[in-house]
Amino acid sequence: MALSNCKQCGKLFLRQKSAYCRDCQAANDEYYFELRRYIKAHPNSTMLEIHEKTGIPLAKLLELQRQDYAPFGA
């Protein structure tokens, strides 16, 4: 474990695996599960539609896609 700053909020925390503190990681996990639920129900949605219907910030959707967590195609 190393002392690190959270990639999202900047808070100092003991880093184990994630670059995010516990609170930000929990929020990111919730975004991920919300995204999966929405795409399962609406498989042909665009990123903009997903953002408008779920409230997940576009920047977070792009980040999830870059990290290959977003279950939608190119």
PDB file of N, CA and C in Angstrom:
ATOM      1  N   MET A   1       0.844  -1.187   0.000  1.00  0.00           N
ATOM      2  CA  MET A   1       0.000   0.000   0.000  1.00  0.00           C
ATOM      3  C   MET A   1       0.885   1.245   0.000  1.00  0.00           C
ATOM      4  N   ALA A   2       0.432   2.216  -0.756  1.00  0.00           N
ATOM      5  CA  ALA A   2       1.172   3.471  -0.850  1.00  0.00           C
ATOM      6  C   ALA A   2       0.211   4.632  -0.649  1.00  0.00           C
ATOM      7  N   LEU A   3       0.719   5.706  -0.119  1.00  0.00           N
ATOM      8  CA  LEU A   3      -0.069   6.916   0.036  1.00  0.00           C
ATOM      9  C   LEU A   3      -0.200   7.574  -1.336  1.00  0.00           C
ATOM     10  N   SER A   4      -1.429   7.924  -1.705  1.00  0.00           N
ATOM     11  CA  SER A   4      -1.669   8.462  -3.039  1.00  0.00           C
ATOM     12  C   SER A   4      -2.828   9.448  -2.996  1.00  0.00           C
ATOM     13  N   ASN A   5      -2.927  10.273  -4.023  1.00  0.00           N
ATOM     14  CA  ASN A   5      -4.068  11.166  -4.169  1.00  0.00           C
ATOM     15  C   ASN A   5      -5.083  10.517  -5.093  1.00  0.00           C
ATOM     16  N   CYS A   6      -6.348  10.630  -4.735  1.00  0.00           N
ATOM     17  CA  CYS A   6      -7.429  10.087  -5.546  1.00  0.00           C
ATOM     18  C   CYS A   6      -7.433  10.767  -6.914  1.00  0.00           C
ATOM     19  N   LYS A   7      -7.551   9.982  -7.949  1.00  0.00           N
ATOM     20  CA  LYS A   7      -7.565  10.487  -9.320  1.00  0.00           C
ATOM     21  C   LYS A   7      -8.767  11.394  -9.578  1.00  0.00           C
ATOM     22  N   GLN A   8      -9.842  11.192  -8.835  1.00  0.00           N
ATOM     23  CA  GLN A   8     -11.073  11.942  -9.071  1.00  0.00           C
ATOM     24  C   GLN A   8     -11.211  13.163  -8.167  1.00  0.00           C
ATOM     25  N   CYS A   9     -11.061  12.983  -6.865  1.00  0.00           N
ATOM     26  CA  CYS A   9     -11.318  14.090  -5.933  1.00  0.00           C
ATOM     27  C   CYS A   9     -10.048  14.702  -5.347  1.00  0.00           C
ATOM     28  N   GLY A  10      -8.925  14.005  -5.490  1.00  0.00           N
ATOM     29  CA  GLY A  10      -7.662  14.524  -4.985  1.00  0.00           C
ATOM     30  C   GLY A  10      -7.386  14.212  -3.525  1.00  0.00           C
ATOM     31  N   LYS A  11      -8.329  13.564  -2.847  1.00  0.00           N
ATOM     32  CA  LYS A  11      -8.159  13.232  -1.437  1.00  0.00           C
ATOM     33  C   LYS A  11      -7.011  12.236  -1.259  1.00  0.00           C
ATOM     34  N   LEU A  12      -6.246  12.398  -0.188  1.00  0.00           N
ATOM     35  CA  LEU A  12      -5.148  11.499   0.137  1.00  0.00           C
ATOM     36  C   LEU A  12      -5.723  10.205   0.705  1.00  0.00           C
ATOM     37  N   PHE A  13      -5.234   9.056   0.218  1.00  0.00           N
ATOM     38  CA  PHE A  13      -5.723   7.769   0.712  1.00  0.00           C
ATOM     39  C   PHE A  13      -4.632   6.717   0.550  1.00  0.00           C
ATOM     40  N   LEU A  14      -4.812   5.586   1.229  1.00  0.00           N
ATOM     41  CA  LEU A  14      -3.881   4.467   1.091  1.00  0.00           C
ATOM     42  C   LEU A  14      -4.293   3.656  -0.130  1.00  0.00           C
ATOM     43  N   ARG A  15      -3.480   3.716  -1.157  1.00  0.00           N
ATOM     44  CA  ARG A  15      -3.806   3.060  -2.420  1.00  0.00           C
ATOM     45  C   ARG A  15      -3.481   1.573  -2.337  1.00  0.00           C
ATOM     46  N   GLN A  16      -4.455   0.769  -2.758  1.00  0.00           N
ATOM     47  CA  GLN A  16      -4.233  -0.670  -2.855  1.00  0.00           C
ATOM     48  C   GLN A  16      -4.187  -1.058  -4.330  1.00  0.00           C
ATOM     49  N   LYS A  17      -5.345  -1.108  -4.980  1.00  0.00           N
ATOM     50  CA  LYS A  17      -5.379  -1.423  -6.408  1.00  0.00           C
ATOM     51  C   LYS A  17      -5.897  -0.246  -7.212  1.00  0.00           C
ATOM     52  N   SER A  18      -6.940   0.363  -6.752  1.00  0.00           N
ATOM     53  CA  SER A  18      -7.610   1.429  -7.490  1.00  0.00           C
ATOM     54  C   SER A  18      -6.889   2.769  -7.352  1.00  0.00           C
ATOM     55  N   ALA A  19      -7.010   3.588  -8.383  1.00  0.00           N
ATOM     56  CA  ALA A  19      -6.459   4.950  -8.340  1.00  0.00           C
ATOM     57  C   ALA A  19      -7.449   5.908  -7.681  1.00  0.00           C
ATOM     58  N   TYR A  20      -8.576   5.376  -7.206  1.00  0.00           N
ATOM     59  CA  TYR A  20      -9.636   6.182  -6.606  1.00  0.00           C
ATOM     60  C   TYR A  20      -9.782   5.848  -5.126  1.00  0.00           C
ATOM     61  N   CYS A  21     -10.135   6.856  -4.326  1.00  0.00           N
ATOM     62  CA  CYS A  21     -10.418   6.615  -2.911  1.00  0.00           C
ATOM     63  C   CYS A  21     -11.684   5.764  -2.803  1.00  0.00           C
ATOM     64  N   ARG A  22     -11.960   5.296  -1.626  1.00  0.00           N
ATOM     65  CA  ARG A  22     -13.100   4.403  -1.414  1.00  0.00           C
ATOM     66  C   ARG A  22     -14.423   5.052  -1.828  1.00  0.00           C
ATOM     67  N   ASP A  23     -14.627   6.325  -1.478  1.00  0.00           N
ATOM     68  CA  ASP A  23     -15.879   7.008  -1.821  1.00  0.00           C
ATOM     69  C   ASP A  23     -16.044   7.165  -3.326  1.00  0.00           C
ATOM     70  N   CYS A  24     -14.985   7.595  -3.998  1.00  0.00           N
ATOM     71  CA  CYS A  24     -15.061   7.786  -5.452  1.00  0.00           C
ATOM     72  C   CYS A  24     -15.201   6.446  -6.166  1.00  0.00           C
ATOM     73  N   GLN A  25     -14.539   5.411  -5.658  1.00  0.00           N
ATOM     74  CA  GLN A  25     -14.662   4.086  -6.270  1.00  0.00           C
ATOM     75  C   GLN A  25     -16.091   3.579  -6.140  1.00  0.00           C
ATOM     76  N   ALA A  26     -16.723   3.820  -4.999  1.00  0.00           N
ATOM     77  CA  ALA A  26     -18.118   3.408  -4.817  1.00  0.00           C
ATOM     78  C   ALA A  26     -19.027   4.146  -5.796  1.00  0.00           C
ATOM     79  N   ALA A  27     -18.795   5.439  -5.984  1.00  0.00           N
ATOM     80  CA  ALA A  27     -19.586   6.216  -6.944  1.00  0.00           C
ATOM     81  C   ALA A  27     -19.352   5.711  -8.362  1.00  0.00           C
ATOM     82  N   ASN A  28     -18.106   5.419  -8.703  1.00  0.00           N
ATOM     83  CA  ASN A  28     -17.794   4.896 -10.031  1.00  0.00           C
ATOM     84  C   ASN A  28     -18.450   3.539 -10.261  1.00  0.00           C
ATOM     85  N   ASP A  29     -18.444   2.695  -9.236  1.00  0.00           N
ATOM     86  CA  ASP A  29     -19.100   1.392  -9.349  1.00  0.00           C
ATOM     87  C   ASP A  29     -20.592   1.561  -9.593  1.00  0.00           C
ATOM     88  N   GLU A  30     -21.199   2.515  -8.901  1.00  0.00           N
ATOM     89  CA  GLU A  30     -22.635   2.768  -9.091  1.00  0.00           C
ATOM     90  C   GLU A  30     -22.912   3.254 -10.513  1.00  0.00           C
ATOM     91  N   TYR A  31     -22.069   4.145 -11.022  1.00  0.00           N
ATOM     92  CA  TYR A  31     -22.211   4.584 -12.420  1.00  0.00           C
ATOM     93  C   TYR A  31     -22.135   3.384 -13.363  1.00  0.00           C
ATOM     94  N   TYR A  32     -21.172   2.519 -13.124  1.00  0.00           N
ATOM     95  CA  TYR A  32     -20.971   1.352 -13.976  1.00  0.00           C
ATOM     96  C   TYR A  32     -22.208   0.454 -13.978  1.00  0.00           C
ATOM     97  N   PHE A  33     -22.742   0.154 -12.800  1.00  0.00           N
ATOM     98  CA  PHE A  33     -23.903  -0.732 -12.725  1.00  0.00           C
ATOM     99  C   PHE A  33     -25.148  -0.074 -13.317  1.00  0.00           C
ATOM    100  N   GLU A  34     -25.303   1.229 -13.110  1.00  0.00           N
ATOM    101  CA  GLU A  34     -26.415   1.962 -13.718  1.00  0.00           C
ATOM    102  C   GLU A  34     -26.296   1.920 -15.239  1.00  0.00           C
ATOM    103  N   LEU A  35     -25.094   2.107 -15.739  1.00  0.00           N
ATOM    104  CA  LEU A  35     -24.845   2.052 -17.180  1.00  0.00           C
ATOM    105  C   LEU A  35     -25.196   0.679 -17.736  1.00  0.00           C
ATOM    106  N   ARG A  36     -24.757  -0.360 -17.071  1.00  0.00           N
ATOM    107  CA  ARG A  36     -25.073  -1.724 -17.537  1.00  0.00           C
ATOM    108  C   ARG A  36     -26.569  -1.979 -17.540  1.00  0.00           C
ATOM    109  N   ARG A  37     -27.271  -1.553 -16.496  1.00  0.00           N
ATOM    110  CA  ARG A  37     -28.733  -1.748 -16.439  1.00  0.00           C
ATOM    111  C   ARG A  37     -29.411  -1.027 -17.593  1.00  0.00           C
ATOM    112  N   TYR A  38     -28.994   0.214 -17.833  1.00  0.00           N
ATOM    113  CA  TYR A  38     -29.631   1.007 -18.879  1.00  0.00           C
ATOM    114  C   TYR A  38     -29.368   0.403 -20.258  1.00  0.00           C
ATOM    115  N   ILE A  39     -28.138   0.005 -20.514  1.00  0.00           N
ATOM    116  CA  ILE A  39     -27.810  -0.546 -21.833  1.00  0.00           C
ATOM    117  C   ILE A  39     -28.480  -1.900 -22.053  1.00  0.00           C
ATOM    118  N   LYS A  40     -28.650  -2.652 -20.997  1.00  0.00           N
ATOM    119  CA  LYS A  40     -29.354  -3.932 -21.132  1.00  0.00           C
ATOM    120  C   LYS A  40     -30.792  -3.695 -21.577  1.00  0.00           C
ATOM    121  N   ALA A  41     -31.417  -2.652 -21.042  1.00  0.00           N
ATOM    122  CA  ALA A  41     -32.803  -2.331 -21.398  1.00  0.00           C
ATOM    123  C   ALA A  41     -32.902  -1.561 -22.713  1.00  0.00           C
ATOM    124  N   HIS A  42     -31.854  -0.819 -23.079  1.00  0.00           N
ATOM    125  CA  HIS A  42     -31.859   0.035 -24.283  1.00  0.00           C
ATOM    126  C   HIS A  42     -30.545  -0.160 -25.041  1.00  0.00           C
ATOM    127  N   PRO A  43     -30.372  -1.293 -25.704  1.00  0.00           N
ATOM    128  CA  PRO A  43     -29.072  -1.637 -26.291  1.00  0.00           C
ATOM    129  C   PRO A  43     -28.583  -0.739 -27.427  1.00  0.00           C
ATOM    130  N   ASN A  44     -29.450  -0.003 -28.080  1.00  0.00           N
ATOM    131  CA  ASN A  44     -29.030   0.828 -29.215  1.00  0.00           C
ATOM    132  C   ASN A  44     -28.892   2.302 -28.850  1.00  0.00           C
ATOM    133  N   SER A  45     -28.738   2.593 -27.588  1.00  0.00           N
ATOM    134  CA  SER A  45     -28.650   3.981 -27.127  1.00  0.00           C
ATOM    135  C   SER A  45     -27.307   4.607 -27.464  1.00  0.00           C
ATOM    136  N   THR A  46     -27.343   5.909 -27.703  1.00  0.00           N
ATOM    137  CA  THR A  46     -26.105   6.665 -27.891  1.00  0.00           C
ATOM    138  C   THR A  46     -25.613   7.136 -26.524  1.00  0.00           C
ATOM    139  N   MET A  47     -24.375   7.606 -26.490  1.00  0.00           N
ATOM    140  CA  MET A  47     -23.832   8.122 -25.236  1.00  0.00           C
ATOM    141  C   MET A  47     -24.635   9.308 -24.729  1.00  0.00           C
ATOM    142  N   LEU A  48     -25.060  10.163 -25.634  1.00  0.00           N
ATOM    143  CA  LEU A  48     -25.843  11.334 -25.238  1.00  0.00           C
ATOM    144  C   LEU A  48     -27.181  10.915 -24.632  1.00  0.00           C
ATOM    145  N   GLU A  49     -27.835   9.930 -25.224  1.00  0.00           N
ATOM    146  CA  GLU A  49     -29.099   9.424 -24.670  1.00  0.00           C
ATOM    147  C   GLU A  49     -28.876   8.818 -23.287  1.00  0.00           C
ATOM    148  N   ILE A  50     -27.807   8.066 -23.146  1.00  0.00           N
ATOM    149  CA  ILE A  50     -27.500   7.451 -21.852  1.00  0.00           C
ATOM    150  C   ILE A  50     -27.280   8.533 -20.800  1.00  0.00           C
ATOM    151  N   HIS A  51     -26.522   9.545 -21.163  1.00  0.00           N
ATOM    152  CA  HIS A  51     -26.265  10.668 -20.251  1.00  0.00           C
ATOM    153  C   HIS A  51     -27.572  11.349 -19.843  1.00  0.00           C
ATOM    154  N   GLU A  52     -28.423  11.636 -20.815  1.00  0.00           N
ATOM    155  CA  GLU A  52     -29.678  12.344 -20.534  1.00  0.00           C
ATOM    156  C   GLU A  52     -30.622  11.518 -19.671  1.00  0.00           C
ATOM    157  N   LYS A  53     -30.685  10.221 -19.891  1.00  0.00           N
ATOM    158  CA  LYS A  53     -31.632   9.366 -19.164  1.00  0.00           C
ATOM    159  C   LYS A  53     -31.125   8.911 -17.798  1.00  0.00           C
ATOM    160  N   THR A  54     -29.802   8.749 -17.663  1.00  0.00           N
ATOM    161  CA  THR A  54     -29.266   8.230 -16.398  1.00  0.00           C
ATOM    162  C   THR A  54     -28.653   9.303 -15.513  1.00  0.00           C
ATOM    163  N   GLY A  55     -28.255  10.417 -16.129  1.00  0.00           N
ATOM    164  CA  GLY A  55     -27.579  11.460 -15.365  1.00  0.00           C
ATOM    165  C   GLY A  55     -26.098  11.202 -15.162  1.00  0.00           C
ATOM    166  N   ILE A  56     -25.580  10.131 -15.749  1.00  0.00           N
ATOM    167  CA  ILE A  56     -24.145   9.863 -15.652  1.00  0.00           C
ATOM    168  C   ILE A  56     -23.424  10.924 -16.476  1.00  0.00           C
ATOM    169  N   PRO A  57     -22.456  11.627 -15.886  1.00  0.00           N
ATOM    170  CA  PRO A  57     -21.747  12.670 -16.635  1.00  0.00           C
ATOM    171  C   PRO A  57     -21.080  12.109 -17.895  1.00  0.00           C
ATOM    172  N   LEU A  58     -21.105  12.906 -18.966  1.00  0.00           N
ATOM    173  CA  LEU A  58     -20.483  12.471 -20.220  1.00  0.00           C
ATOM    174  C   LEU A  58     -19.007  12.139 -20.022  1.00  0.00           C
ATOM    175  N   ALA A  59     -18.322  12.931 -19.223  1.00  0.00           N
ATOM    176  CA  ALA A  59     -16.901  12.665 -18.971  1.00  0.00           C
ATOM    177  C   ALA A  59     -16.715  11.286 -18.337  1.00  0.00           C
ATOM    178  N   LYS A  60     -17.621  10.907 -17.446  1.00  0.00           N
ATOM    179  CA  LYS A  60     -17.531   9.595 -16.795  1.00  0.00           C
ATOM    180  C   LYS A  60     -17.830   8.486 -17.799  1.00  0.00           C
ATOM    181  N   LEU A  61     -18.807   8.702 -18.693  1.00  0.00           N
ATOM    182  CA  LEU A  61     -19.099   7.710 -19.732  1.00  0.00           C
ATOM    183  C   LEU A  61     -17.884   7.503 -20.637  1.00  0.00           C
ATOM    184  N   LEU A  62     -17.245   8.596 -21.017  1.00  0.00           N
ATOM    185  CA  LEU A  62     -16.052   8.496 -21.862  1.00  0.00           C
ATOM    186  C   LEU A  62     -14.919   7.778 -21.132  1.00  0.00           C
ATOM    187  N   GLU A  63     -14.768   8.080 -19.855  1.00  0.00           N
ATOM    188  CA  GLU A  63     -13.733   7.421 -19.059  1.00  0.00           C
ATOM    189  C   GLU A  63     -13.995   5.921 -18.966  1.00  0.00           C
ATOM    190  N   LEU A  64     -15.247   5.543 -18.722  1.00  0.00           N
ATOM    191  CA  LEU A  64     -15.602   4.127 -18.656  1.00  0.00           C
ATOM    192  C   LEU A  64     -15.342   3.443 -19.993  1.00  0.00           C
ATOM    193  N   GLN A  65     -15.633   4.129 -21.076  1.00  0.00           N
ATOM    194  CA  GLN A  65     -15.381   3.556 -22.398  1.00  0.00           C
ATOM    195  C   GLN A  65     -13.876   3.395 -22.638  1.00  0.00           C
ATOM    196  N   ARG A  66     -13.095   4.398 -22.292  1.00  0.00           N
ATOM    197  CA  ARG A  66     -11.640   4.321 -22.467  1.00  0.00           C
ATOM    198  C   ARG A  66     -11.038   3.180 -21.652  1.00  0.00           C
ATOM    199  N   GLN A  67     -11.610   2.919 -20.496  1.00  0.00           N
ATOM    200  CA  GLN A  67     -11.099   1.862 -19.623  1.00  0.00           C
ATOM    201  C   GLN A  67     -11.713   0.504 -19.955  1.00  0.00           C
ATOM    202  N   ASP A  68     -12.482   0.448 -21.036  1.00  0.00           N
ATOM    203  CA  ASP A  68     -13.159  -0.780 -21.479  1.00  0.00           C
ATOM    204  C   ASP A  68     -14.158  -1.310 -20.459  1.00  0.00           C
ATOM    205  N   TYR A  69     -14.706  -0.428 -19.630  1.00  0.00           N
ATOM    206  CA  TYR A  69     -15.756  -0.827 -18.708  1.00  0.00           C
ATOM    207  C   TYR A  69     -17.135  -0.594 -19.301  1.00  0.00           C
ATOM    208  N   ALA A  70     -17.214   0.261 -20.294  1.00  0.00           N
ATOM    209  CA  ALA A  70     -18.504   0.584 -20.881  1.00  0.00           C
ATOM    210  C   ALA A  70     -18.923  -0.547 -21.814  1.00  0.00           C
ATOM    211  N   PRO A  71     -20.091  -1.126 -21.564  1.00  0.00           N
ATOM    212  CA  PRO A  71     -20.539  -2.255 -22.387  1.00  0.00           C
ATOM    213  C   PRO A  71     -21.221  -1.828 -23.678  1.00  0.00           C
ATOM    214  N   PHE A  72     -20.685  -0.812 -24.348  1.00  0.00           N
ATOM    215  CA  PHE A  72     -21.240  -0.442 -25.648  1.00  0.00           C
ATOM    216  C   PHE A  72     -20.121  -0.388 -26.672  1.00  0.00           C
ATOM    217  N   GLY A  73     -20.522  -0.556 -27.923  1.00  0.00           N
ATOM    218  CA  GLY A  73     -19.548  -0.639 -29.011  1.00  0.00           C
ATOM    219  C   GLY A  73     -19.039   0.716 -29.430  1.00  0.00           C
ATOM    220  N   ALA A  74     -18.170   0.677 -30.414  1.00  0.00           N
ATOM    221  CA  ALA A  74     -17.569   1.903 -30.934  1.00  0.00           C
ATOM    222  C   ALA A  74     -18.531   2.624 -31.848  1.00  0.00           C
TER     223      ALA A  74
END
